[in-house]
C-alpha positions as a Python dict, from the first residue, in 0.01 Angstrom:
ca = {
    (1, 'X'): (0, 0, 0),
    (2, 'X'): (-19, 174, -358),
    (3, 'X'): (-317, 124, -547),
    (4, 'X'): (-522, 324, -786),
    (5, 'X'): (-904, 274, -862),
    (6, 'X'): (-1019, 310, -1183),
    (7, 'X'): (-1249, 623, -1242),
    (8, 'X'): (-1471, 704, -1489),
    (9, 'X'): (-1468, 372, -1605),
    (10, 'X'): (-1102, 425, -1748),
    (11, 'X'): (-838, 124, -1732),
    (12, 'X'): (-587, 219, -1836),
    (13, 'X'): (-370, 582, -1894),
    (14, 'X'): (-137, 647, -2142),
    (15, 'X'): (41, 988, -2043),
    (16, 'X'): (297, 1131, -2292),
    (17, 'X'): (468, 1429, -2331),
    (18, 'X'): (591, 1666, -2526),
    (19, 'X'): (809, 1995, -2583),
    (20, 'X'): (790, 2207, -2858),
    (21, 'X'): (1157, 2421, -2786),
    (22, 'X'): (1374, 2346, -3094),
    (23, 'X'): (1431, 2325, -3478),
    (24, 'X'): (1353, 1992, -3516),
    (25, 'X'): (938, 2144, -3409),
    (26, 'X'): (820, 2012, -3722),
    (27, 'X'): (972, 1672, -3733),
    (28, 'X'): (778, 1654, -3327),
    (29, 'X'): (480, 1767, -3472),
    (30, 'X'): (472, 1454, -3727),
    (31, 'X'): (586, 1195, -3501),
    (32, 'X'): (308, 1311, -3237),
    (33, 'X'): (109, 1252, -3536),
    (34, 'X'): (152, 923, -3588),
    (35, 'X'): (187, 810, -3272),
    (36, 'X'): (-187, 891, -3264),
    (37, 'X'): (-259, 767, -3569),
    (38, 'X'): (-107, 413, -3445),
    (39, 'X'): (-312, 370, -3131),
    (40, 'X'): (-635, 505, -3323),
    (41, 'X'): (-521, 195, -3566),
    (42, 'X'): (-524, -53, -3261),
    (43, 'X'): (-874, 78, -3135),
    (44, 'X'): (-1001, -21, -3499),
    (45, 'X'): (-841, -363, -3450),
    (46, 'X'): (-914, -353, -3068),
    (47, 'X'): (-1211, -149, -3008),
    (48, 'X'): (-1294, -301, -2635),
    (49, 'X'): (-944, -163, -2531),
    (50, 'X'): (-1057, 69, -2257),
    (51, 'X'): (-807, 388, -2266),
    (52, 'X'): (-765, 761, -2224),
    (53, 'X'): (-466, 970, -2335),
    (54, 'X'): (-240, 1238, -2162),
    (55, 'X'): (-64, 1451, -2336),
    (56, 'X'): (103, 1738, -2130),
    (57, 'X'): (239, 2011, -2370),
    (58, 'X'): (552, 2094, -2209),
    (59, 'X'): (694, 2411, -2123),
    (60, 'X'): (648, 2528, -2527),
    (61, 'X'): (784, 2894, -2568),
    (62, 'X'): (518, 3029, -2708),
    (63, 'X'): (702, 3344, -2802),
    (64, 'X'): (852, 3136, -3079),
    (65, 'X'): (684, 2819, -3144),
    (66, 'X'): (280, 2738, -3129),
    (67, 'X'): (173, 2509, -2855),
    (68, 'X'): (215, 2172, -2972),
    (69, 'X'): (-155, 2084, -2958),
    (70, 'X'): (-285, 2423, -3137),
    (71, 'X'): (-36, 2284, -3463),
    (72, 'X'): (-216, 1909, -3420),
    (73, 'X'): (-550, 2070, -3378),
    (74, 'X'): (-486, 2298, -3690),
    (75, 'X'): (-341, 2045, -3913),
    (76, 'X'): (-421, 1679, -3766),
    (77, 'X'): (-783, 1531, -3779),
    (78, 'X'): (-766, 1307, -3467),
    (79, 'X'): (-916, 909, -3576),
    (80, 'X'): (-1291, 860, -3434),
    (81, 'X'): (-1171, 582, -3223),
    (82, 'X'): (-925, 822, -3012),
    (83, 'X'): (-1108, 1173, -3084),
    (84, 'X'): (-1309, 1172, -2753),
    (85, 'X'): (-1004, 974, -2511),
    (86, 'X'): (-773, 1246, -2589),
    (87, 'X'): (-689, 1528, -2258),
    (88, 'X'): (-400, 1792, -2278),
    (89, 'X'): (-274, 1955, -2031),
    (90, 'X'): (-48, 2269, -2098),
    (91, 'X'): (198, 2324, -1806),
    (92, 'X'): (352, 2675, -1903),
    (93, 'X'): (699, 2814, -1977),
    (94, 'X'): (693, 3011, -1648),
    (95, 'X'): (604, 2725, -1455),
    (96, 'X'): (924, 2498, -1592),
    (97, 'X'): (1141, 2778, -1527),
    (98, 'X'): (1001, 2853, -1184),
    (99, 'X'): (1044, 2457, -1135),
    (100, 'X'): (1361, 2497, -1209),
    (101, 'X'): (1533, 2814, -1014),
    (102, 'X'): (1284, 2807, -688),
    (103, 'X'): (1181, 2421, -670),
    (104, 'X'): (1505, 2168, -745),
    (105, 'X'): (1773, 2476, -701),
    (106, 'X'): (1906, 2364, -1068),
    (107, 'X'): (2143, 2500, -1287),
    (108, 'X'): (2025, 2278, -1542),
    (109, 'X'): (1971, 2533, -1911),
    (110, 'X'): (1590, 2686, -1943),
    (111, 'X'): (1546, 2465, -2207),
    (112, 'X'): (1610, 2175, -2038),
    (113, 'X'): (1312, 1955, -2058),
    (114, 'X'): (1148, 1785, -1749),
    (115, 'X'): (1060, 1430, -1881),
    (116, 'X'): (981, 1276, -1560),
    (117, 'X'): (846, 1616, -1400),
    (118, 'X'): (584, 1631, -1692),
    (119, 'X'): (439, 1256, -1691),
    (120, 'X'): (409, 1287, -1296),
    (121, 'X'): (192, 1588, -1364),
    (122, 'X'): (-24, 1345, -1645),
    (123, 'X'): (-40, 1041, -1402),
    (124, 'X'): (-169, 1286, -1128),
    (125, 'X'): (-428, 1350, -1366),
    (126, 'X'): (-471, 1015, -1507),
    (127, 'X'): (-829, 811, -1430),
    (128, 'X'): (-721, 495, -1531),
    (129, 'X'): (-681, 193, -1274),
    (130, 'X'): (-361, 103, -1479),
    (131, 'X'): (-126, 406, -1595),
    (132, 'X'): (147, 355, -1866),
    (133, 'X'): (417, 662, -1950),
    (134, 'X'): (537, 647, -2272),
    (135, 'X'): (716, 876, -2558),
    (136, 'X'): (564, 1006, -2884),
    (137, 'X'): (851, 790, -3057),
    (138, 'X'): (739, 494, -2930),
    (139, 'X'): (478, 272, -3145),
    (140, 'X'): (256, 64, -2976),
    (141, 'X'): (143, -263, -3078),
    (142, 'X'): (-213, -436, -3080),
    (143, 'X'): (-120, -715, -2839),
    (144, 'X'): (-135, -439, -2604),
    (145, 'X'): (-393, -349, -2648),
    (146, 'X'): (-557, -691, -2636),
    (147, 'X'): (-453, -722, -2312),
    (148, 'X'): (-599, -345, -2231),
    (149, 'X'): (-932, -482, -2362),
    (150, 'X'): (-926, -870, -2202),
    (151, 'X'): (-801, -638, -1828),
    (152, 'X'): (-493, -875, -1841),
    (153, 'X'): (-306, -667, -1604),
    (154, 'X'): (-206, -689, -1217),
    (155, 'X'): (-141, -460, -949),
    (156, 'X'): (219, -424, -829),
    (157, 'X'): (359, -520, -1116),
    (158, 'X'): (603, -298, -1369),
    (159, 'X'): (536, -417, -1711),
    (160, 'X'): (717, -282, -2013),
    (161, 'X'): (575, -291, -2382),
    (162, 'X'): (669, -444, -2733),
    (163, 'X'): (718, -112, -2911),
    (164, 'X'): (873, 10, -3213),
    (165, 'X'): (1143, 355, -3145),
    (166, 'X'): (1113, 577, -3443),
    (167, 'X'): (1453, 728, -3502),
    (168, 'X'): (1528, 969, -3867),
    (169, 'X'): (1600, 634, -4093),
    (170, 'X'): (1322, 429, -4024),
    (171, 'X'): (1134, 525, -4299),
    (172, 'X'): (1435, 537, -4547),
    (173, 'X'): (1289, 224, -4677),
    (174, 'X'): (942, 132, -4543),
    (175, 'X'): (639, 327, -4521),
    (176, 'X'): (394, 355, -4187),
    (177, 'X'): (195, 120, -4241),
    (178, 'X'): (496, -132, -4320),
    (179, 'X'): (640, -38, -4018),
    (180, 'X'): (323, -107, -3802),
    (181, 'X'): (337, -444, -3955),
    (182, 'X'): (634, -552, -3829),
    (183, 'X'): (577, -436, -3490),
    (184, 'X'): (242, -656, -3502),
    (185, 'X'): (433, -932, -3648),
    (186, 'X'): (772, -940, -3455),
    (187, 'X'): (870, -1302, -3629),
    (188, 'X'): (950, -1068, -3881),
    (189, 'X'): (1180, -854, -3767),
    (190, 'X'): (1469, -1069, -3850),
    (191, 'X'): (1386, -918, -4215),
    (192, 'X'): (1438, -575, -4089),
    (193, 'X'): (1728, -395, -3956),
    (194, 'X'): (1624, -335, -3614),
    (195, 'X'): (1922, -234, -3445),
    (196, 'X'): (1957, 70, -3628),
    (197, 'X'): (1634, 200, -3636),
    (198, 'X'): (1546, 50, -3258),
    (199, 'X'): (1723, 141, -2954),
    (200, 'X'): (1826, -215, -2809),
    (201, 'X'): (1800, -220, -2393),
}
């Protein structure tokens, strides 16, 4: 008996999340970058895809690092197609920690970071009829987005993506926008080496 209903004439949610708790800050800073970059892309190409965006800024110790959305807003202009569809919701340190000691009785490290604890608290924010979780490493491509825009989904079904995982070495030798092309044009990916820059399920 599950069903959503689609409010403020949103179809579809795309939560994401993110933690800003280590060195590698500044490479989670870029990739957050582009993975808005690439759906503001596929509203270009797709502009009838009906969407809004989640991102809950994880438990970031802000006694070290900047929340990760401060850094975007300071140093990323978000694309006009996905500047208005864009919501972030900050779920503090304390609250992670308290999660953690009074909540699931864990003695899983501080730092530990709650992947599935943080999308439940996007999708229970989430408008959209239609609600997909996703990573910032994970590139989406316009056929989905086709489908967002022609309502191509059903209810009760799990449906999983044609995506692109960016690991270190996928740009060793393409750019972006190379990149993007391959993931729109998957009859060419027997020209690239995808099982070291993809992971393979």
């Amino acid at each position: 008996n599950f069903s959503r209903s689609e409010k403020a004439g949103v179809y579809m949610s795309i939560v994401v999340y993110g933690q800003n708790d280590n060195l590698g800050s500044a490479s989670l800073i870029e990739k957050t970058k582009k993975f808005f970059k690439r759906i503001n892309n596929a509203l270009i190409e797709v502009p009838l895809a009906n969407i809004e965006i989640i991102f809950v800024d994880y438990a970031t110790d802000t006694k070290k690092y900047s929340l990760i959305h401060q850094k975007l807003l300071e140093s990323f202009s978000f694309g006009p197609k996905i500047a208005d569809k864009v919501q972030f919701i900050v779920v503090p340190r304390e609250t992670h920690i308290n999660l953690l000691s009074n909540v699931m009785n864990t003695s899983l490290n501080k730092a530990s970071v709650l992947e599935y604890v943080a999308k439940n608290i996007g999708i229970q924010r989430a408008k959209g009829k239609f609600v997909m979780t996703t990573n910032i490493e994970n590139l989406l491509s316009d056929e989905l987005f086709e489908l967002i825009a022609a309502r191509q989904f059903n209810t009760a079904v799990v449906y999983r993506s044609v995506r692109f995982d960016e690991k270190e070495a996928t740009y060793d030798n393409f750019t972006f926008d190379q990149v993007i092309k391959i993931l729109n044009e998957p009859w060419r990916a027997n020209s690239f080496d995808v099982k070291q820059r993809c992971n393979i399920d």
